[in-house]
Amino acid sequence: MQFPALLVIALVIVTPLGAQTTARLTLGGTMGTALASDELGGPVSLGAGVPVTAALSLAHPIGTGYRALVEVRAGRGSLHADNNGESSSIPGLTTVGVMVLVDGPVTSRVRWELGAGLLNYRPAERSGVFGQGGPTPWILGGGLSWTRPLSGTLDLVANGRYDFHQFRSRQLDSRGYTQYQAVHRVGLGIGIERSF
């Protein structure tokens, strides 16, 4: 997590190179639906809460008004289990996603984005559904970003993102679960975007 932060600080501080490549750093939160649920013996669900999420992306023009983006998005939070009305929290779940996206203009300040990638679950300890490690499912996502100029090369940016993936772990497989759990996530972030 320290390397992406150092990289973006370096990108923001260096002198612009004259190209139209941009670097963006945002901080926000992501909430999602349950990672696993079961109705046998009463309702049971396991979710990731609302982890703090940081994202670093690099974008480069690929046509008039369109850009290709590579994004790394990391979140850290807790697992929340709900078993027959009794709740418990387990700290230390990190998610790291890498996506390739395309974006384009909606208005002069608003852009759409659409892409795909991989999302890796990294639990602090191997237990429960992560007893045999964290899965790395494919992820599809899209959203909107809004920018407001702060200076010639620096913009304020706010974005909203929806993404979807199917969750299943090796531990669930070993217990006889055969279906994936559809996970829908929504995230909001605010940050800065620098042009080079």
PDB file of C-alpha atoms in Angstrom:
ATOM      1  CA  MET A   1       0.000   0.000   0.000  1.00  0.00           C
ATOM      2  CA  GLN A   2       2.977   2.346   0.617  1.00  0.00           C
ATOM      3  CA  PHE A   3       4.406   1.970  -2.910  1.00  0.00           C
ATOM      4  CA  PRO A   4       1.296   3.306  -4.764  1.00  0.00           C
ATOM      5  CA  ALA A   5       1.122   6.260  -2.343  1.00  0.00           C
ATOM      6  CA  LEU A   6       4.790   7.134  -2.948  1.00  0.00           C
ATOM      7  CA  LEU A   7       4.318   6.741  -6.696  1.00  0.00           C
ATOM      8  CA  VAL A   8       1.399   9.159  -6.842  1.00  0.00           C
ATOM      9  CA  ILE A   9       3.211  11.727  -4.671  1.00  0.00           C
ATOM     10  CA  ALA A  10       6.132  11.580  -7.103  1.00  0.00           C
ATOM     11  CA  LEU A  11       3.786  11.963 -10.086  1.00  0.00           C
ATOM     12  CA  VAL A  12       2.034  14.980  -8.568  1.00  0.00           C
ATOM     13  CA  ILE A  13       5.272  16.765  -7.629  1.00  0.00           C
ATOM     14  CA  VAL A  14       7.301  16.279 -10.829  1.00  0.00           C
ATOM     15  CA  THR A  15       7.313  18.905 -13.563  1.00  0.00           C
ATOM     16  CA  PRO A  16       4.663  18.298 -16.272  1.00  0.00           C
ATOM     17  CA  LEU A  17       6.109  16.602 -19.351  1.00  0.00           C
ATOM     18  CA  GLY A  18       3.792  18.233 -21.906  1.00  0.00           C
ATOM     19  CA  ALA A  19       1.787  15.113 -22.785  1.00  0.00           C
ATOM     20  CA  GLN A  20      -1.886  14.636 -21.939  1.00  0.00           C
ATOM     21  CA  THR A  21      -1.354  11.703 -19.638  1.00  0.00           C
ATOM     22  CA  THR A  22      -3.077  12.145 -16.278  1.00  0.00           C
ATOM     23  CA  ALA A  23      -2.555  10.624 -12.847  1.00  0.00           C
ATOM     24  CA  ARG A  24      -5.399  10.483 -10.329  1.00  0.00           C
ATOM     25  CA  LEU A  25      -5.442   9.734  -6.616  1.00  0.00           C
ATOM     26  CA  THR A  26      -8.739   9.394  -4.745  1.00  0.00           C
ATOM     27  CA  LEU A  27      -9.778   8.407  -1.243  1.00  0.00           C
ATOM     28  CA  GLY A  28     -13.257   7.274  -0.234  1.00  0.00           C
ATOM     29  CA  GLY A  29     -15.302   4.259   0.732  1.00  0.00           C
ATOM     30  CA  THR A  30     -16.882   1.193  -0.868  1.00  0.00           C
ATOM     31  CA  MET A  31     -19.900  -0.755   0.337  1.00  0.00           C
ATOM     32  CA  GLY A  32     -21.151  -4.026  -1.036  1.00  0.00           C
ATOM     33  CA  THR A  33     -23.620  -6.854  -0.702  1.00  0.00           C
ATOM     34  CA  ALA A  34     -22.882 -10.045   1.260  1.00  0.00           C
ATOM     35  CA  LEU A  35     -19.893 -12.195   0.280  1.00  0.00           C
ATOM     36  CA  ALA A  36     -21.653 -15.336   1.474  1.00  0.00           C
ATOM     37  CA  SER A  37     -25.128 -16.148   2.765  1.00  0.00           C
ATOM     38  CA  ASP A  38     -27.041 -19.249   3.794  1.00  0.00           C
ATOM     39  CA  GLU A  39     -30.529 -20.005   5.077  1.00  0.00           C
ATOM     40  CA  LEU A  40     -29.834 -23.462   6.539  1.00  0.00           C
ATOM     41  CA  GLY A  41     -30.689 -23.426  10.243  1.00  0.00           C
ATOM     42  CA  GLY A  42     -31.468 -19.710  10.110  1.00  0.00           C
ATOM     43  CA  PRO A  43     -30.207 -16.711   8.139  1.00  0.00           C
ATOM     44  CA  VAL A  44     -26.422 -16.301   8.034  1.00  0.00           C
ATOM     45  CA  SER A  45     -24.537 -13.643   6.065  1.00  0.00           C
ATOM     46  CA  LEU A  46     -20.969 -12.389   5.797  1.00  0.00           C
ATOM     47  CA  GLY A  47     -20.121  -8.958   4.424  1.00  0.00           C
ATOM     48  CA  ALA A  48     -17.124  -6.636   4.131  1.00  0.00           C
ATOM     49  CA  GLY A  49     -18.600  -3.541   5.786  1.00  0.00           C
ATOM     50  CA  VAL A  50     -17.571  -0.166   4.309  1.00  0.00           C
ATOM     51  CA  PRO A  51     -13.779  -0.237   3.899  1.00  0.00           C
ATOM     52  CA  VAL A  52     -11.736   2.915   3.368  1.00  0.00           C
ATOM     53  CA  THR A  53     -10.661   2.800  -0.280  1.00  0.00           C
ATOM     54  CA  ALA A  54      -7.747   4.490  -2.078  1.00  0.00           C
ATOM     55  CA  ALA A  55      -7.351   4.453  -5.855  1.00  0.00           C
ATOM     56  CA  LEU A  56      -4.487   5.405  -8.147  1.00  0.00           C
ATOM     57  CA  SER A  57      -5.032   5.567 -11.901  1.00  0.00           C
ATOM     58  CA  LEU A  58      -3.082   6.602 -14.973  1.00  0.00           C
ATOM     59  CA  ALA A  59      -4.927   7.679 -18.131  1.00  0.00           C
ATOM     60  CA  HIS A  60      -3.720   8.326 -21.676  1.00  0.00           C
ATOM     61  CA  PRO A  61      -5.695   9.582 -24.712  1.00  0.00           C
ATOM     62  CA  ILE A  62      -6.660   6.924 -27.273  1.00  0.00           C
ATOM     63  CA  GLY A  63      -8.859   9.031 -29.536  1.00  0.00           C
ATOM     64  CA  THR A  64     -10.773  12.276 -29.645  1.00  0.00           C
ATOM     65  CA  GLY A  65     -12.174  12.671 -26.146  1.00  0.00           C
ATOM     66  CA  TYR A  66     -11.469   9.067 -25.073  1.00  0.00           C
ATOM     67  CA  ARG A  67      -8.827   7.702 -22.719  1.00  0.00           C
ATOM     68  CA  ALA A  68      -7.470   4.320 -21.644  1.00  0.00           C
ATOM     69  CA  LEU A  69      -6.943   3.955 -17.887  1.00  0.00           C
ATOM     70  CA  VAL A  70      -5.062   1.542 -15.666  1.00  0.00           C
ATOM     71  CA  GLU A  71      -6.246   1.650 -12.069  1.00  0.00           C
ATOM     72  CA  VAL A  72      -5.151   0.097  -8.784  1.00  0.00           C
ATOM     73  CA  ARG A  73      -7.783   0.302  -6.033  1.00  0.00           C
ATOM     74  CA  ALA A  74      -7.154  -0.906  -2.478  1.00  0.00           C
ATOM     75  CA  GLY A  75      -9.547  -1.071   0.467  1.00  0.00           C
ATOM     76  CA  ARG A  76      -9.088  -2.065   4.093  1.00  0.00           C
ATOM     77  CA  GLY A  77     -11.887  -2.836   6.502  1.00  0.00           C
ATOM     78  CA  SER A  78     -13.553  -5.504   8.598  1.00  0.00           C
ATOM     79  CA  LEU A  79     -15.640  -8.590   7.962  1.00  0.00           C
ATOM     80  CA  HIS A  80     -19.101  -8.472   9.512  1.00  0.00           C
ATOM     81  CA  ALA A  81     -20.904 -11.737  10.256  1.00  0.00           C
ATOM     82  CA  ASP A  82     -24.614 -11.919  11.057  1.00  0.00           C
ATOM     83  CA  ASN A  83     -25.767 -15.295  12.415  1.00  0.00           C
ATOM     84  CA  ASN A  84     -29.447 -15.562  13.433  1.00  0.00           C
ATOM     85  CA  GLY A  85     -29.492 -11.913  14.520  1.00  0.00           C
ATOM     86  CA  GLU A  86     -26.159 -12.037  16.380  1.00  0.00           C
ATOM     87  CA  SER A  87     -23.478  -9.820  14.845  1.00  0.00           C
ATOM     88  CA  SER A  88     -19.705 -10.027  15.083  1.00  0.00           C
ATOM     89  CA  SER A  89     -16.818  -8.184  13.438  1.00  0.00           C
ATOM     90  CA  ILE A  90     -13.427  -9.531  12.335  1.00  0.00           C
ATOM     91  CA  PRO A  91     -10.822  -6.825  11.531  1.00  0.00           C
ATOM     92  CA  GLY A  92      -8.285  -7.019   8.767  1.00  0.00           C
ATOM     93  CA  LEU A  93      -9.731  -7.656   5.299  1.00  0.00           C
ATOM     94  CA  THR A  94      -7.829  -5.973   2.466  1.00  0.00           C
ATOM     95  CA  THR A  95      -8.996  -5.950  -1.148  1.00  0.00           C
ATOM     96  CA  VAL A  96      -6.718  -4.984  -4.036  1.00  0.00           C
ATOM     97  CA  GLY A  97      -8.206  -4.527  -7.490  1.00  0.00           C
ATOM     98  CA  VAL A  98      -6.494  -3.853 -10.815  1.00  0.00           C
ATOM     99  CA  MET A  99      -8.677  -2.688 -13.701  1.00  0.00           C
ATOM    100  CA  VAL A 100      -8.246  -1.554 -17.293  1.00  0.00           C
ATOM    101  CA  LEU A 101     -10.894   0.998 -18.264  1.00  0.00           C
ATOM    102  CA  VAL A 102     -11.979   3.259 -21.088  1.00  0.00           C
ATOM    103  CA  ASP A 103     -13.590   6.627 -20.400  1.00  0.00           C
ATOM    104  CA  GLY A 104     -15.268   9.291 -22.476  1.00  0.00           C
ATOM    105  CA  PRO A 105     -17.056  12.621 -22.130  1.00  0.00           C
ATOM    106  CA  VAL A 106     -20.628  13.126 -20.939  1.00  0.00           C
ATOM    107  CA  THR A 107     -20.215  16.897 -20.473  1.00  0.00           C
ATOM    108  CA  SER A 108     -17.153  19.145 -20.242  1.00  0.00           C
ATOM    109  CA  ARG A 109     -16.672  18.166 -16.568  1.00  0.00           C
ATOM    110  CA  VAL A 110     -18.294  14.721 -16.352  1.00  0.00           C
ATOM    111  CA  ARG A 111     -16.887  11.517 -17.863  1.00  0.00           C
ATOM    112  CA  TRP A 112     -18.181   7.931 -17.991  1.00  0.00           C
ATOM    113  CA  GLU A 113     -15.878   4.962 -17.426  1.00  0.00           C
ATOM    114  CA  LEU A 114     -16.220   1.242 -18.095  1.00  0.00           C
ATOM    115  CA  GLY A 115     -13.773  -1.604 -17.567  1.00  0.00           C
ATOM    116  CA  ALA A 116     -12.759  -5.006 -16.231  1.00  0.00           C
ATOM    117  CA  GLY A 117     -10.020  -6.501 -14.103  1.00  0.00           C
ATOM    118  CA  LEU A 118      -9.213  -8.679 -11.102  1.00  0.00           C
ATOM    119  CA  LEU A 119      -9.998  -8.247  -7.398  1.00  0.00           C
ATOM    120  CA  ASN A 120      -7.879 -10.003  -4.772  1.00  0.00           C
ATOM    121  CA  TYR A 121      -9.142 -10.647  -1.228  1.00  0.00           C
ATOM    122  CA  ARG A 122      -6.357 -10.589   1.391  1.00  0.00           C
ATOM    123  CA  PRO A 123      -7.566 -11.544   4.886  1.00  0.00           C
ATOM    124  CA  ALA A 124      -5.348 -10.734   7.886  1.00  0.00           C
ATOM    125  CA  GLU A 125      -5.746 -14.337   9.008  1.00  0.00           C
ATOM    126  CA  ARG A 126      -6.894 -17.539   7.346  1.00  0.00           C
ATOM    127  CA  SER A 127     -10.201 -18.362   8.982  1.00  0.00           C
ATOM    128  CA  GLY A 128     -13.858 -18.880   8.072  1.00  0.00           C
ATOM    129  CA  VAL A 129     -14.527 -18.530   4.343  1.00  0.00           C
ATOM    130  CA  PHE A 130     -10.865 -17.503   3.948  1.00  0.00           C
ATOM    131  CA  GLY A 131      -9.512 -20.622   5.698  1.00  0.00           C
ATOM    132  CA  GLN A 132      -7.602 -21.586   2.537  1.00  0.00           C
ATOM    133  CA  GLY A 133      -6.724 -18.052   1.441  1.00  0.00           C
ATOM    134  CA  GLY A 134      -8.476 -15.301  -0.457  1.00  0.00           C
ATOM    135  CA  PRO A 135      -9.900 -15.664  -3.972  1.00  0.00           C
ATOM    136  CA  THR A 136      -9.124 -13.434  -6.972  1.00  0.00           C
ATOM    137  CA  PRO A 137     -12.315 -13.123  -9.055  1.00  0.00           C
ATOM    138  CA  TRP A 138     -12.824 -11.195 -12.295  1.00  0.00           C
ATOM    139  CA  ILE A 139     -14.573  -7.867 -11.790  1.00  0.00           C
ATOM    140  CA  LEU A 140     -16.643  -5.667 -14.133  1.00  0.00           C
ATOM    141  CA  GLY A 141     -17.309  -2.024 -13.344  1.00  0.00           C
ATOM    142  CA  GLY A 142     -18.358   1.387 -14.512  1.00  0.00           C
ATOM    143  CA  GLY A 143     -19.048   4.830 -13.188  1.00  0.00           C
ATOM    144  CA  LEU A 144     -18.876   8.588 -13.533  1.00  0.00           C
ATOM    145  CA  SER A 145     -16.189  11.108 -12.635  1.00  0.00           C
ATOM    146  CA  TRP A 146     -16.489  14.873 -12.223  1.00  0.00           C
ATOM    147  CA  THR A 147     -13.573  17.311 -12.363  1.00  0.00           C
ATOM    148  CA  ARG A 148     -13.118  20.961 -11.433  1.00  0.00           C
ATOM    149  CA  PRO A 149      -9.917  22.828 -12.371  1.00  0.00           C
ATOM    150  CA  LEU A 150      -7.715  23.982  -9.485  1.00  0.00           C
ATOM    151  CA  SER A 151      -4.768  25.168 -11.606  1.00  0.00           C
ATOM    152  CA  GLY A 152      -3.388  24.694 -15.107  1.00  0.00           C
ATOM    153  CA  THR A 153      -2.461  21.043 -14.532  1.00  0.00           C
ATOM    154  CA  LEU A 154      -4.308  20.098 -11.334  1.00  0.00           C
ATOM    155  CA  ASP A 155      -8.012  19.241 -10.967  1.00  0.00           C
ATOM    156  CA  LEU A 156     -10.279  18.342  -8.085  1.00  0.00           C
ATOM    157  CA  VAL A 157     -12.017  15.058  -8.927  1.00  0.00           C
ATOM    158  CA  ALA A 158     -14.981  13.175  -7.460  1.00  0.00           C
ATOM    159  CA  ASN A 159     -16.115   9.812  -8.752  1.00  0.00           C
ATOM    160  CA  GLY A 160     -18.727   7.155  -8.227  1.00  0.00           C
ATOM    161  CA  ARG A 161     -18.209   3.527  -9.194  1.00  0.00           C
ATOM    162  CA  TYR A 162     -20.375   0.425  -9.412  1.00  0.00           C
ATOM    163  CA  ASP A 163     -18.783  -2.981  -9.840  1.00  0.00           C
ATOM    164  CA  PHE A 164     -19.809  -6.617  -9.837  1.00  0.00           C
ATOM    165  CA  HIS A 165     -18.049  -9.924  -9.221  1.00  0.00           C
ATOM    166  CA  GLN A 166     -18.861 -13.475  -8.194  1.00  0.00           C
ATOM    167  CA  PHE A 167     -17.431 -14.631  -4.871  1.00  0.00           C
ATOM    168  CA  ARG A 168     -16.412 -18.172  -4.003  1.00  0.00           C
ATOM    169  CA  SER A 169     -13.417 -19.351  -1.982  1.00  0.00           C
ATOM    170  CA  ARG A 170     -11.528 -22.638  -1.791  1.00  0.00           C
ATOM    171  CA  GLN A 171     -12.794 -23.018   1.783  1.00  0.00           C
ATOM    172  CA  LEU A 172     -16.415 -22.801   0.605  1.00  0.00           C
ATOM    173  CA  ASP A 173     -15.640 -25.313  -2.159  1.00  0.00           C
ATOM    174  CA  SER A 174     -14.241 -27.754   0.417  1.00  0.00           C
ATOM    175  CA  ARG A 175     -17.504 -27.463   2.398  1.00  0.00           C
ATOM    176  CA  GLY A 176     -19.607 -28.430  -0.599  1.00  0.00           C
ATOM    177  CA  TYR A 177     -20.800 -24.992  -1.762  1.00  0.00           C
ATOM    178  CA  THR A 178     -21.185 -25.175  -5.529  1.00  0.00           C
ATOM    179  CA  GLN A 179     -22.586 -21.759  -6.428  1.00  0.00           C
ATOM    180  CA  TYR A 180     -21.012 -18.337  -6.637  1.00  0.00           C
ATOM    181  CA  GLN A 181     -22.359 -15.448  -4.549  1.00  0.00           C
ATOM    182  CA  ALA A 182     -23.062 -12.366  -6.699  1.00  0.00           C
ATOM    183  CA  VAL A 183     -21.442  -9.338  -5.038  1.00  0.00           C
ATOM    184  CA  HIS A 184     -22.468  -5.802  -6.014  1.00  0.00           C
ATOM    185  CA  ARG A 185     -20.360  -2.885  -4.768  1.00  0.00           C
ATOM    186  CA  VAL A 186     -20.768   0.905  -4.887  1.00  0.00           C
ATOM    187  CA  GLY A 187     -17.919   3.292  -4.126  1.00  0.00           C
ATOM    188  CA  LEU A 188     -17.469   7.050  -3.812  1.00  0.00           C
ATOM    189  CA  GLY A 189     -14.158   8.901  -3.837  1.00  0.00           C
ATOM    190  CA  ILE A 190     -12.685  12.393  -3.916  1.00  0.00           C
ATOM    191  CA  GLY A 191      -9.157  13.416  -4.807  1.00  0.00           C
ATOM    192  CA  ILE A 192      -6.878  15.121  -7.296  1.00  0.00           C
ATOM    193  CA  GLU A 193      -5.989  14.595 -10.949  1.00  0.00           C
ATOM    194  CA  ARG A 194      -2.751  15.883 -12.459  1.00  0.00           C
ATOM    195  CA  SER A 195      -2.065  16.334 -16.188  1.00  0.00           C
ATOM    196  CA  PHE A 196       1.411  15.792 -17.652  1.00  0.00           C
TER     197      PHE A 196
END
